[in-house]
PDB file of C-alpha atoms and ligand atoms in Angstrom:
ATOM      1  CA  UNK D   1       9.417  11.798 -10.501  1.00 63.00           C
ATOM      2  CA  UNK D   2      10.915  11.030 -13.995  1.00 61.00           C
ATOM      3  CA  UNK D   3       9.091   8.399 -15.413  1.00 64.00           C
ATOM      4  CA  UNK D   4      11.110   4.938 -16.177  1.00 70.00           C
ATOM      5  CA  UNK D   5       9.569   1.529 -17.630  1.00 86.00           C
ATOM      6  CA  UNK D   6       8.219   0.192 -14.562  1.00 96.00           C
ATOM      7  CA  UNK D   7       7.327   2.033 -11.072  1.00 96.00           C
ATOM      8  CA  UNK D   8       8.749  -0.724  -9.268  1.00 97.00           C
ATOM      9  CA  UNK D   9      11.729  -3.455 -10.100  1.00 96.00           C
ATOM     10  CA  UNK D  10      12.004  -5.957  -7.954  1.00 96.00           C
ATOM     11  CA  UNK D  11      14.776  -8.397  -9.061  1.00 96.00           C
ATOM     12  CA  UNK D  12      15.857 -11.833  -7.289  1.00 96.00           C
ATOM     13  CA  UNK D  13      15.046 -10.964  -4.390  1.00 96.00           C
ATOM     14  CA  UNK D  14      16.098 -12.977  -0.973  1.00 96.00           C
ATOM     15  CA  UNK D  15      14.961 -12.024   2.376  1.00 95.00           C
ATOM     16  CA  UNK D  16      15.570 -12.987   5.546  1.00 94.00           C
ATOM     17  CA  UNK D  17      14.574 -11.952   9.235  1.00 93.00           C
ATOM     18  CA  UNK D  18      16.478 -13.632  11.719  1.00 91.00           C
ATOM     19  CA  UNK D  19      16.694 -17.193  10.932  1.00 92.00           C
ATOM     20  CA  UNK D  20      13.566 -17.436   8.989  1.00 94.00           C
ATOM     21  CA  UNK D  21      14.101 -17.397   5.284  1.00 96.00           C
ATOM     22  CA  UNK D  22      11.093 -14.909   4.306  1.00 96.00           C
ATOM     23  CA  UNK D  23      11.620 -14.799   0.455  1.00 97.00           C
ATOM     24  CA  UNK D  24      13.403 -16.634  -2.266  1.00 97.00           C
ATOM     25  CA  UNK D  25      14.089 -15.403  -5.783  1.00 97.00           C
ATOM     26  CA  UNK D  26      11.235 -13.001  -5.902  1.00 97.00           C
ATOM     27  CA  UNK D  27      10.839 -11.193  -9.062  1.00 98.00           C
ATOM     28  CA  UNK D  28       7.798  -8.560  -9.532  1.00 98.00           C
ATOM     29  CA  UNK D  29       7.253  -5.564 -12.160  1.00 98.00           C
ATOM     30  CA  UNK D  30       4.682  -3.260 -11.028  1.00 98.00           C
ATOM     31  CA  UNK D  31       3.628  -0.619 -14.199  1.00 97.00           C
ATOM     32  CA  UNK D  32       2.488   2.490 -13.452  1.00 96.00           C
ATOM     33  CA  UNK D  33      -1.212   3.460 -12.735  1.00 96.00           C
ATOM     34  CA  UNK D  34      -1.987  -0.444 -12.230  1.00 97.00           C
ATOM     35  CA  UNK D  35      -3.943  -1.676  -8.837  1.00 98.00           C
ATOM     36  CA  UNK D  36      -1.698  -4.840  -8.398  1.00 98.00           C
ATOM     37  CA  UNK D  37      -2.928  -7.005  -5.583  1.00 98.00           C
ATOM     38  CA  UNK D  38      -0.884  -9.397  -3.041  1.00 98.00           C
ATOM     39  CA  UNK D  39      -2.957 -12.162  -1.987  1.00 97.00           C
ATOM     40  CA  UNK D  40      -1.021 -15.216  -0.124  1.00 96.00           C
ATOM     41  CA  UNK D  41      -1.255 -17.227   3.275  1.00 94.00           C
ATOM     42  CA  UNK D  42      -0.723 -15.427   6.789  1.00 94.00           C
ATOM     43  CA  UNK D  43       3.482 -15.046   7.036  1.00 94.00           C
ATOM     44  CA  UNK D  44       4.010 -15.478   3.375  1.00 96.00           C
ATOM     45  CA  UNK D  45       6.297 -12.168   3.160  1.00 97.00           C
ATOM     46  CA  UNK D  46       3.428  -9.668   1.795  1.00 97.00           C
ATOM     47  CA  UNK D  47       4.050  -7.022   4.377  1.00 96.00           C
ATOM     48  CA  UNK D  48       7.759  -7.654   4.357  1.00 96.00           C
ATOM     49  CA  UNK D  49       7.798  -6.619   0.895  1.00 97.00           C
ATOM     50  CA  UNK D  50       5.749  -3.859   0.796  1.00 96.00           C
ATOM     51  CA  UNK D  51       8.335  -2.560   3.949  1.00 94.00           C
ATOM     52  CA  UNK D  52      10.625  -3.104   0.945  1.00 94.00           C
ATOM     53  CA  UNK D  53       9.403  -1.245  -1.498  1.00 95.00           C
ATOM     54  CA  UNK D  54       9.573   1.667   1.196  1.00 92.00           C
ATOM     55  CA  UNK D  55      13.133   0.650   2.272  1.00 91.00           C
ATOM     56  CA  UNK D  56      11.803  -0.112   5.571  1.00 90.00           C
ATOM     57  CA  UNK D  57      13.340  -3.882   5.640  1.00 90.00           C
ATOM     58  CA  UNK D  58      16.684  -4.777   3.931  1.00 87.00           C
ATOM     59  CA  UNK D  59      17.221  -8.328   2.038  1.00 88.00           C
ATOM     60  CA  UNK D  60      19.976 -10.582   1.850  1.00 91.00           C
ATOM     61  CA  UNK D  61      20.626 -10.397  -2.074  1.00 92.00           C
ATOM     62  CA  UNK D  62      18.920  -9.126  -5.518  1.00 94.00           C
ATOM     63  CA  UNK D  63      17.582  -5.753  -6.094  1.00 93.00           C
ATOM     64  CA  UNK D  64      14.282  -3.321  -5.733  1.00 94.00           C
ATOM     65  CA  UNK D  65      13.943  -0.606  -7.754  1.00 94.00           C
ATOM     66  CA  UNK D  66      11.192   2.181  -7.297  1.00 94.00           C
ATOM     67  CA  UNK D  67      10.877   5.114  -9.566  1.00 93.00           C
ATOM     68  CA  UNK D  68      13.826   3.586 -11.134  1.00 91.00           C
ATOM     69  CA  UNK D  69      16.372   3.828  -7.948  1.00 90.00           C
ATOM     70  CA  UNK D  70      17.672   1.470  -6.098  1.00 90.00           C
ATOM     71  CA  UNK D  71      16.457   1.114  -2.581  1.00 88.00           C
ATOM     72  CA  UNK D  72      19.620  -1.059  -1.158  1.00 79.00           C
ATOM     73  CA  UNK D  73      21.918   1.683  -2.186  1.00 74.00           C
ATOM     74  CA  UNK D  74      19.508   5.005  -1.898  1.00 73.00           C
ATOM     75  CA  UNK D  75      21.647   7.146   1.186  1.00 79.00           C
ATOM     76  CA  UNK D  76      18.649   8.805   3.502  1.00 81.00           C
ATOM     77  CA  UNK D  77      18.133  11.600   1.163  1.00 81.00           C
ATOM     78  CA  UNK D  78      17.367   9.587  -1.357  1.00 83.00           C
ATOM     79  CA  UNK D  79      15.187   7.334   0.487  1.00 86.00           C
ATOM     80  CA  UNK D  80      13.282  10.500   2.115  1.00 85.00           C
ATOM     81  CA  UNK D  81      12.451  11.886  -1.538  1.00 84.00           C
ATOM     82  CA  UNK D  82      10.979   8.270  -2.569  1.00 86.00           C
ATOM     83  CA  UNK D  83       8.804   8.194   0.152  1.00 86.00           C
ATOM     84  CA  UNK D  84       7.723  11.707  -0.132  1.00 87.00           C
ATOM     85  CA  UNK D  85       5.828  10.259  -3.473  1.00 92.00           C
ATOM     86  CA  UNK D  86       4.891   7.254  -1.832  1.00 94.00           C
ATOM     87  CA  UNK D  87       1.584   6.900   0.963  1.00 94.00           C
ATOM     88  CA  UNK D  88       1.048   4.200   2.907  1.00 93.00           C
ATOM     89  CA  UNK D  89      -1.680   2.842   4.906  1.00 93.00           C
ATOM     90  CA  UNK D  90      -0.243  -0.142   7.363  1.00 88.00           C
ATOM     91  CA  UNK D  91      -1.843  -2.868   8.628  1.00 80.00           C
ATOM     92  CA  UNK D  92      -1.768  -2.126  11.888  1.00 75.00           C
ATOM     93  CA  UNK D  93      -1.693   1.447  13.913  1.00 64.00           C
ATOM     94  CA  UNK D  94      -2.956   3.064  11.070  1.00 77.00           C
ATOM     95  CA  UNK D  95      -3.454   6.102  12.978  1.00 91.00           C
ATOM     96  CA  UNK D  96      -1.278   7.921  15.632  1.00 93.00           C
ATOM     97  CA  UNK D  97      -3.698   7.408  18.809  1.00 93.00           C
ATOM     98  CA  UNK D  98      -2.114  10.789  20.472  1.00 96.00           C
ATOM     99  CA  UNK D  99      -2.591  12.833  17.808  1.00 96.00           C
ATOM    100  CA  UNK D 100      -6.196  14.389  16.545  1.00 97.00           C
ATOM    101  CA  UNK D 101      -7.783  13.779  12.973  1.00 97.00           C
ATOM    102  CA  UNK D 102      -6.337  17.335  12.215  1.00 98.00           C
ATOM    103  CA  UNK D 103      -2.662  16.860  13.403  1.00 97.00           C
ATOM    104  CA  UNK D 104      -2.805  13.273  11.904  1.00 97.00           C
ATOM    105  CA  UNK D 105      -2.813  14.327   8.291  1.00 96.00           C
ATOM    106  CA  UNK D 106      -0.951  17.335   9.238  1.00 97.00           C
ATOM    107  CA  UNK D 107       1.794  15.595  10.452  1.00 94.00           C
ATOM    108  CA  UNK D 108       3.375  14.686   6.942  1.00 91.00           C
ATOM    109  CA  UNK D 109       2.902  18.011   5.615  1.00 94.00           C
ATOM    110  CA  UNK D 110       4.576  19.873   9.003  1.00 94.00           C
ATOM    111  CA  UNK D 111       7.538  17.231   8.380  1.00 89.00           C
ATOM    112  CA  UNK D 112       8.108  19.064   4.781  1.00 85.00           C
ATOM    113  CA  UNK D 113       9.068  22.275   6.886  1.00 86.00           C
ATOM    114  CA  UNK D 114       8.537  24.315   3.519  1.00 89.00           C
ATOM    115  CA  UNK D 115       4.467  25.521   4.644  1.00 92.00           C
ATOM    116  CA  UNK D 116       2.684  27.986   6.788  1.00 95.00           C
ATOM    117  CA  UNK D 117       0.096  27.269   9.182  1.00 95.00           C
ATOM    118  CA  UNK D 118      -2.734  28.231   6.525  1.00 96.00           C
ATOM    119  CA  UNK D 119      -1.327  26.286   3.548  1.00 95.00           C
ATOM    120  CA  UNK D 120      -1.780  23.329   6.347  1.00 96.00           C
ATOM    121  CA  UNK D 121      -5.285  23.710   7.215  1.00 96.00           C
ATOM    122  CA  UNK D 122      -5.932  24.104   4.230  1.00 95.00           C
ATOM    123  CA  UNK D 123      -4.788  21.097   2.372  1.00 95.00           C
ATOM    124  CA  UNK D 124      -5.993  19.143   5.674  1.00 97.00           C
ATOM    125  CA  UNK D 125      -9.116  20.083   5.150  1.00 96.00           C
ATOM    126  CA  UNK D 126      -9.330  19.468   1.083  1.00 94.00           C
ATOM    127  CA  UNK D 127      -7.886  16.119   2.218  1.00 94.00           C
ATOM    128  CA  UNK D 128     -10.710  15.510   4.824  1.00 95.00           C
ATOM    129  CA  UNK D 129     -13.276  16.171   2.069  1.00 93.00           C
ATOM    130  CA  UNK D 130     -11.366  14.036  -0.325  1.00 91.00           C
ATOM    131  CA  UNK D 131     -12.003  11.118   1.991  1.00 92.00           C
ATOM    132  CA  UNK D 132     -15.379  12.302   2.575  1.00 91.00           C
ATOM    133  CA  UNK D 133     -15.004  13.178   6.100  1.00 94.00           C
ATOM    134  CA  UNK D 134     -16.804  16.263   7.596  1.00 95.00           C
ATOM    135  CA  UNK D 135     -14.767  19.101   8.795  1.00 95.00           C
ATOM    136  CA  UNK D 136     -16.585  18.910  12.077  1.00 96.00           C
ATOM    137  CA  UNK D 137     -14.393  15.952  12.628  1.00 97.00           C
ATOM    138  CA  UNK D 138     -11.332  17.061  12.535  1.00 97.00           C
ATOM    139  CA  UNK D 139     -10.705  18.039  16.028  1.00 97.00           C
ATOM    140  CA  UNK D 140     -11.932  14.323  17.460  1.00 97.00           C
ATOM    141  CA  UNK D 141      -9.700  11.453  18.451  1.00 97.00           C
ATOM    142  CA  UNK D 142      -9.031   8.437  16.794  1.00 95.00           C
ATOM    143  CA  UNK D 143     -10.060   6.404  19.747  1.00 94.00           C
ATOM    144  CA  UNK D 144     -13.330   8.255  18.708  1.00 96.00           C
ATOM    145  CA  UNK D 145     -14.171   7.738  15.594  1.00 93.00           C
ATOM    146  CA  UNK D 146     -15.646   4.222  14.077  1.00 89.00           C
ATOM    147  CA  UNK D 147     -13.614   1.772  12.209  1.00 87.00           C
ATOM    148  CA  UNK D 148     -14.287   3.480   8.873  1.00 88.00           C
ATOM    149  CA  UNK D 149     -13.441   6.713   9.850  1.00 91.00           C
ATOM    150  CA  UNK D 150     -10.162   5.537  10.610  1.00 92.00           C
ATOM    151  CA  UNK D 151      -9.244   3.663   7.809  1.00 91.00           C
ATOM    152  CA  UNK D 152     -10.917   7.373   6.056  1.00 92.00           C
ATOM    153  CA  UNK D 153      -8.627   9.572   7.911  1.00 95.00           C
ATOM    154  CA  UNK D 154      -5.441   7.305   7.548  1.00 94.00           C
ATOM    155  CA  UNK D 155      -6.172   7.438   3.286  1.00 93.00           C
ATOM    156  CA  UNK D 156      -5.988  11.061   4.000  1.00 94.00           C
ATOM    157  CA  UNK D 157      -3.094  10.925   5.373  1.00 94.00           C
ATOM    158  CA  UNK D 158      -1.069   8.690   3.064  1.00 94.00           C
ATOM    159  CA  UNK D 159      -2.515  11.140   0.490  1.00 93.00           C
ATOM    160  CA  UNK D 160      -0.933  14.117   2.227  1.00 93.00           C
ATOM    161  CA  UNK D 161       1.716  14.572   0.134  1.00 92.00           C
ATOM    162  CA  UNK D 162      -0.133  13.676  -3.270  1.00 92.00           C
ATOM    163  CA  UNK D 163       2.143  10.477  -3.958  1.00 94.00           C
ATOM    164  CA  UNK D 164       2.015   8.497  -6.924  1.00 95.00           C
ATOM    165  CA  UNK D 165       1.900   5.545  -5.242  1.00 97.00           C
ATOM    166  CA  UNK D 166       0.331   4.363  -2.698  1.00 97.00           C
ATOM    167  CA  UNK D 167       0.783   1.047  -0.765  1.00 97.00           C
ATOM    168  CA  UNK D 168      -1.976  -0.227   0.963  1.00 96.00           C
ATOM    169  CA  UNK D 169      -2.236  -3.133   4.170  1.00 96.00           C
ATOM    170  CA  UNK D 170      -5.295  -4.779   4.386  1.00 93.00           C
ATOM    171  CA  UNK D 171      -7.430  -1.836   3.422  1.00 92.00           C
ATOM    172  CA  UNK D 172     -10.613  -3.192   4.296  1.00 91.00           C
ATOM    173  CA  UNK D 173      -9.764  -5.944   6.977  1.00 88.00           C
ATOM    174  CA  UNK D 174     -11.850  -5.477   9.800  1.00 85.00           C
ATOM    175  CA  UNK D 175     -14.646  -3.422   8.109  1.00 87.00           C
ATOM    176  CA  UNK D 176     -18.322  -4.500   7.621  1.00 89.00           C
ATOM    177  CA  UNK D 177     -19.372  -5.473   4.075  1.00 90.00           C
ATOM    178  CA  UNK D 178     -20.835  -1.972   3.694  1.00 89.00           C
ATOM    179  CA  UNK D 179     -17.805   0.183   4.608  1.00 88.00           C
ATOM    180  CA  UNK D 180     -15.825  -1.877   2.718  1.00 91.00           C
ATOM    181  CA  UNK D 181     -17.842  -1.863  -0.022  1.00 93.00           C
ATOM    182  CA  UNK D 182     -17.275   2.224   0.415  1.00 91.00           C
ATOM    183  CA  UNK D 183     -14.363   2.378   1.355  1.00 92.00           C
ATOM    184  CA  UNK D 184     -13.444   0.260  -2.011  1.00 95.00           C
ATOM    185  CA  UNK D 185     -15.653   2.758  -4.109  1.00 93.00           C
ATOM    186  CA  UNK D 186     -13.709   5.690  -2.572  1.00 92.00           C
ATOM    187  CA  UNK D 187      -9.900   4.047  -3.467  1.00 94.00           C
ATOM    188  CA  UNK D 188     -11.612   3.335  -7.055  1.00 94.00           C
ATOM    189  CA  UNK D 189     -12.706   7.322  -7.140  1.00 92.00           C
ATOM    190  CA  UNK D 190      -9.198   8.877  -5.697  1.00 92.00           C
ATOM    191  CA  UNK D 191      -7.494   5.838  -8.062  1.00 94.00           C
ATOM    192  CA  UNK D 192      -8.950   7.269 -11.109  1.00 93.00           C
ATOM    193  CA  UNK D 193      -8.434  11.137 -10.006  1.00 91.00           C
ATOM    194  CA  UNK D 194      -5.207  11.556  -8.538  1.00 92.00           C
ATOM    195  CA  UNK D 195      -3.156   8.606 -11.375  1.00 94.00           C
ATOM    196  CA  UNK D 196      -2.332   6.973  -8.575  1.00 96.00           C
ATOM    197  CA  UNK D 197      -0.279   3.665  -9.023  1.00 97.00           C
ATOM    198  CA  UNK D 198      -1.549   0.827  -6.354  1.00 98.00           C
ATOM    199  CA  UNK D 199      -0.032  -2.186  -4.521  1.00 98.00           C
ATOM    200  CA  UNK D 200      -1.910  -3.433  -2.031  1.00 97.00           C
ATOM    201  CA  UNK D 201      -2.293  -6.741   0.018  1.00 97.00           C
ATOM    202  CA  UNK D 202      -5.894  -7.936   1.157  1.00 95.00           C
ATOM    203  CA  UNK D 203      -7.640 -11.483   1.787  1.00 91.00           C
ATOM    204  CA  UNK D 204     -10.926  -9.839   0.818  1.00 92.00           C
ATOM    205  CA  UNK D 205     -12.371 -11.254  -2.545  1.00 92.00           C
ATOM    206  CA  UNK D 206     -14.561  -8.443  -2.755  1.00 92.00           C
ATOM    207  CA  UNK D 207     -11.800  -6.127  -2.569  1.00 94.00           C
ATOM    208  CA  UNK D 208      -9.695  -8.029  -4.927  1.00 95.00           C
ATOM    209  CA  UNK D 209     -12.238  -8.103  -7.770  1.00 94.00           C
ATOM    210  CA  UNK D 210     -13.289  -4.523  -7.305  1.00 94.00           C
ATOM    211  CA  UNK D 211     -10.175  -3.323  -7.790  1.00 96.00           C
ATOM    212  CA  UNK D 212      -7.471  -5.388  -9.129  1.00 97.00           C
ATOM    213  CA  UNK D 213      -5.735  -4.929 -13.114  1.00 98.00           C
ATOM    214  CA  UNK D 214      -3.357  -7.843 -11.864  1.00 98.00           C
ATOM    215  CA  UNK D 215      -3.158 -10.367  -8.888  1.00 98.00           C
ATOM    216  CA  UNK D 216       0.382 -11.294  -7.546  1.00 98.00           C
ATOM    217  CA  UNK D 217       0.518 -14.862  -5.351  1.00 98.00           C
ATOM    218  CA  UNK D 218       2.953 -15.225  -2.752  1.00 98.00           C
ATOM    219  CA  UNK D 219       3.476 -19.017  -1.860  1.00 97.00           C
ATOM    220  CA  UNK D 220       6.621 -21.467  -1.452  1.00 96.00           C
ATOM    221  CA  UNK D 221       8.510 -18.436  -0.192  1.00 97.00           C
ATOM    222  CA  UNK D 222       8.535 -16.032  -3.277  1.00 97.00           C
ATOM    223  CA  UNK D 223       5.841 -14.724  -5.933  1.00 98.00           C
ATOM    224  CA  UNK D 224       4.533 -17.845  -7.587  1.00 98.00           C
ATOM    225  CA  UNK D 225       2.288 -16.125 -10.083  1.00 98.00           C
ATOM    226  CA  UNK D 226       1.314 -12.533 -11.169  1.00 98.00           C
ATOM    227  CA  UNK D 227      -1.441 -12.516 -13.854  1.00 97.00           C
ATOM    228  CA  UNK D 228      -5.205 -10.633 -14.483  1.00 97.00           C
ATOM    229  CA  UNK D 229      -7.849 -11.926 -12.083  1.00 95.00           C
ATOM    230  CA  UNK D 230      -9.051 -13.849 -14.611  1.00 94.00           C
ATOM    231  CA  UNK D 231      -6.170 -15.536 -14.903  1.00 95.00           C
ATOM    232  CA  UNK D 232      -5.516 -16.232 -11.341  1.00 96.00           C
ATOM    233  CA  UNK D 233      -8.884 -17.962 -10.928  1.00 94.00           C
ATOM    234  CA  UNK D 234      -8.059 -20.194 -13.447  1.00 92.00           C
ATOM    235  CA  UNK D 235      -3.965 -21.548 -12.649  1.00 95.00           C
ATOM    236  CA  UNK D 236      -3.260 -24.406 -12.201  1.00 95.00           C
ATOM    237  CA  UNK D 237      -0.846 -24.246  -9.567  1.00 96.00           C
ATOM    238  CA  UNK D 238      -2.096 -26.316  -6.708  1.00 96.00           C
ATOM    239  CA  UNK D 239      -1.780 -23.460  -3.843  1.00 95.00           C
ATOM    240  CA  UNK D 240      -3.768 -21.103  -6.347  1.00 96.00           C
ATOM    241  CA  UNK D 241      -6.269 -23.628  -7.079  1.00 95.00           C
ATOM    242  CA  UNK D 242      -6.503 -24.181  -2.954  1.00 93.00           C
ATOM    243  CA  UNK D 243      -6.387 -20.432  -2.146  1.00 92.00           C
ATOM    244  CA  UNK D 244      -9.302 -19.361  -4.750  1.00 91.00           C
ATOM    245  CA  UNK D 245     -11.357 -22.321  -4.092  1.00 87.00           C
ATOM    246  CA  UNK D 246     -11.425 -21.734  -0.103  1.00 74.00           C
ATOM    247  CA  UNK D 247     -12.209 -18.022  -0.973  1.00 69.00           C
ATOM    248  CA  UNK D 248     -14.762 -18.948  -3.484  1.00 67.00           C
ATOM    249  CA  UNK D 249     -16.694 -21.308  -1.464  1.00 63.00           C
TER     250      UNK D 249
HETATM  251  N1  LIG X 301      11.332  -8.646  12.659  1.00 96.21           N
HETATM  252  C1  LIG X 301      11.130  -9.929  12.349  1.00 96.21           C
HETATM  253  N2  LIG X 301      11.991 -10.897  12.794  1.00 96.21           N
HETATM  254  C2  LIG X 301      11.793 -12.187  12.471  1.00 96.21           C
HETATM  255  N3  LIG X 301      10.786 -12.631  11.720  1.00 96.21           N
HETATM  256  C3  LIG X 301       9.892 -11.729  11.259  1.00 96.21           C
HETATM  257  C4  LIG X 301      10.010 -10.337  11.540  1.00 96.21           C
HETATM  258  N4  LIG X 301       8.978  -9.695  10.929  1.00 96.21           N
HETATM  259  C5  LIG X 301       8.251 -10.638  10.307  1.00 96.21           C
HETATM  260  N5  LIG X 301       8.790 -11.856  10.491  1.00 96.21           N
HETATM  261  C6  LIG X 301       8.324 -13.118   9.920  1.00 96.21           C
HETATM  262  O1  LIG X 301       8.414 -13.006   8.520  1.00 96.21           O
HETATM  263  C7  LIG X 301       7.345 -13.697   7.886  1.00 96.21           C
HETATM  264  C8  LIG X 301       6.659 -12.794   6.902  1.00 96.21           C
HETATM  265  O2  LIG X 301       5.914 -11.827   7.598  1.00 96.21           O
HETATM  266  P1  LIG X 301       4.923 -10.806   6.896  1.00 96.21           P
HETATM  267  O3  LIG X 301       4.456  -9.900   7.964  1.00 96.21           O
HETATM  268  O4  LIG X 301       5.583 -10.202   5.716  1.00 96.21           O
HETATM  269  O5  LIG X 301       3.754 -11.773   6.400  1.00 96.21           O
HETATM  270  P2  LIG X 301       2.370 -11.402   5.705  1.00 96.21           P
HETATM  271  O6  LIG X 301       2.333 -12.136   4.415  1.00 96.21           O
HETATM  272  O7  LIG X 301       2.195  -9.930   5.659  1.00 96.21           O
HETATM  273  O8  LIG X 301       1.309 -12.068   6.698  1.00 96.21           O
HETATM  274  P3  LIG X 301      -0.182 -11.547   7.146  1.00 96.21           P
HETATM  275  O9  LIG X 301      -1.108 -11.956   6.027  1.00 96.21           O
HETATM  276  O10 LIG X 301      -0.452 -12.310   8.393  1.00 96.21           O
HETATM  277  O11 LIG X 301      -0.114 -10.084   7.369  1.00 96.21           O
HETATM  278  C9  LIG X 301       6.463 -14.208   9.005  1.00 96.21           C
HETATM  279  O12 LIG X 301       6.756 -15.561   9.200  1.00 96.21           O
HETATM  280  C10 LIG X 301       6.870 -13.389  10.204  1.00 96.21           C
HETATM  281  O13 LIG X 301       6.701 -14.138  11.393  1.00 96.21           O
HETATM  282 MG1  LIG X 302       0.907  -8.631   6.564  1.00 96.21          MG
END
C-alpha cells in the first residue's frame, strides 16, 4: 500500500463498551518497520485497540488511521483490503480447532478466491517452513500439536497473505522460557526479512526487551507514555515506575 508518514494514526481517541469507559484521549503514531510494544494492567484497553486498528471495535469519538485511511469511515471494501495487509495473531483461539495445520493457513489464501489448488499448497508449505514447522505436520490437528507449534502455525497464518503489519496478542503468554525465547528469535528473523511493521501487546519482559524499538503504556484509561525501552525504565510516572519495578523484581 502507498506509503504515508505513519502506518498507523490514532488521534483522540474515546472508547467505550457498554457502560465502561475503555479509553480516553488516546493518541499513538506507529512508524513503519518499528516493533512498538503495549504493555499495561489486565483491562487497560490493549486488545480493544489493537481490534481497532483492524476495525474490529468502533469508538465513541477521534480518529484511527492505518495505511493512511480512516477506519471509522472505510465501507467493507475498504476495510477488507486493509486487512488483507494486515496478520494477526489473537490472544485467544489462535487457531481454528476444526480445521488441520494445512487448511488453517490455507484458509486466508482460499478466502482471496484468485488461486488454484497448487499455488495453495504451495505457499502453505513455504509458510510452514518459514515458521520452521515440518511438512510432516501439516495434516495434524491443533488439539495435537504442543503449545509452540500452535503459536508456530498461527504466525503462519497471519503471514499468509505477506502483510506489512502484523499485530500480535500475547505472543509468548503461556510458553516456557525456551519456546519463547524461540519463538521471539523467529518474530526477530521474519521481522527483519519480510519489513514487517509490529504492534504487539505482551507482559513478558523478556519479550519486551528482545524486541521492542518503542514501548507504549496504557494506564488511567489512555496511552500515558510511548518512548524507547530505555526510556520507559526510567519515567517517572508513578504507574511506570510500579509496573517496571514489579516486572523487574
Ligand atoms: N464487549 C465488551 N463489552 C463490555 N466491556 C468489554 C467488552 N470487551 C472488553 N470489555 C472491557 O473493556 C476493557 C478493556 O479490555 P481489553 O480486552 O482491551 O483489555 P486488555 O488490556 O487487553 O487486558 P488483558 O491484559 O487482560 O488482555 C476491560 O475492562 C474489559 O472488561
Ligand atoms: Mg488483552
Amino acid at each position: 500500500m502507498a506509503q504515508h508518514d505513519y502506518i498507523i494514526e490514532i488521534e483522540s481517541l474515546h472508547t467505550q463498551l457498554g457502560r465502561h469507559v475503555v479509553h480516553q484521549n488516546v493518541n499513538l503514531n506507529v512508524h513503519y518497520g518499528e516493533v512498538l510494544s503495549f504493555v499495561g494492567s489486565s483491562g487497560s484497553g490493549k486488545t480493544t485497540l489493537l481490534r481497532q486498528i483492524l476495525g474490529l471495535e468502533q469508538c465513541v469519538s477521534g480518529t484511527v488511521k492505518v495505511f493512511g485511511h480512516l477506519i471509522n469511515d472505510c465501507d467493507t471494501s475498504q476495510l477488507r483490503r486493509i486487512r488483507r495487509h494486515s496478520g494477526v495473531l489473537f490472544q485467544q483461539g489462535a487457531l481454528f480447532s476444526a480445521l488441520n495445520v494445512f487448511d488453517n493457513i490455507a484458509l486466508p489464501l482460499r478466502e482471496l478466491r484468485v488461486l488454484n489448488q497448487k499455488m495453495i499448497r504451495d505457499l502453505v508449505m513455504y509458510k510452514l517452513d518459514m515458521v520452521a514447522i515440518a511438512a510432516e505436520h501439516a495434516d495434524k490437528m491443533p488439539a495435537d500439536l504442543s503449545g509452540g507449534m500452535v503459536k508456530r502455525v498461527a504466525l503462519a497464518r497471519a503471514l499468509a497473505l505477506e502483510p506489512e503489519l502484523l499485530l500480535l496478542d500475547e505472543p509468548t503468554a503461556g510458553l516456557d522460557p525456551e519456546l519463547s525465547k524461540s519463538f521471539v528469535s523467529l518474530i526477530e528473523r521474519l521481522r527483519v526479512a519480510l519489513n514487517l511493521t509490529i504492534v504487539m501487546v505482551t507482559h513478558d519482559l523478556d519479550t519486551l526487551k528482545a524486541l521492542s524499538d518503542r514501548i507504549a503504556v496504557f494506564a488511567d484509561q489512555t496511552i500515558v507514555a510511548v518512548d524507547t525501552p530505555e526510556a520507559i525504565y526510567r519515567h517517572p510516572h508513578p504507574y511506570i515506575r510500579r509496573y517496571f519495578s514489579a516486572v523487574f523484581d
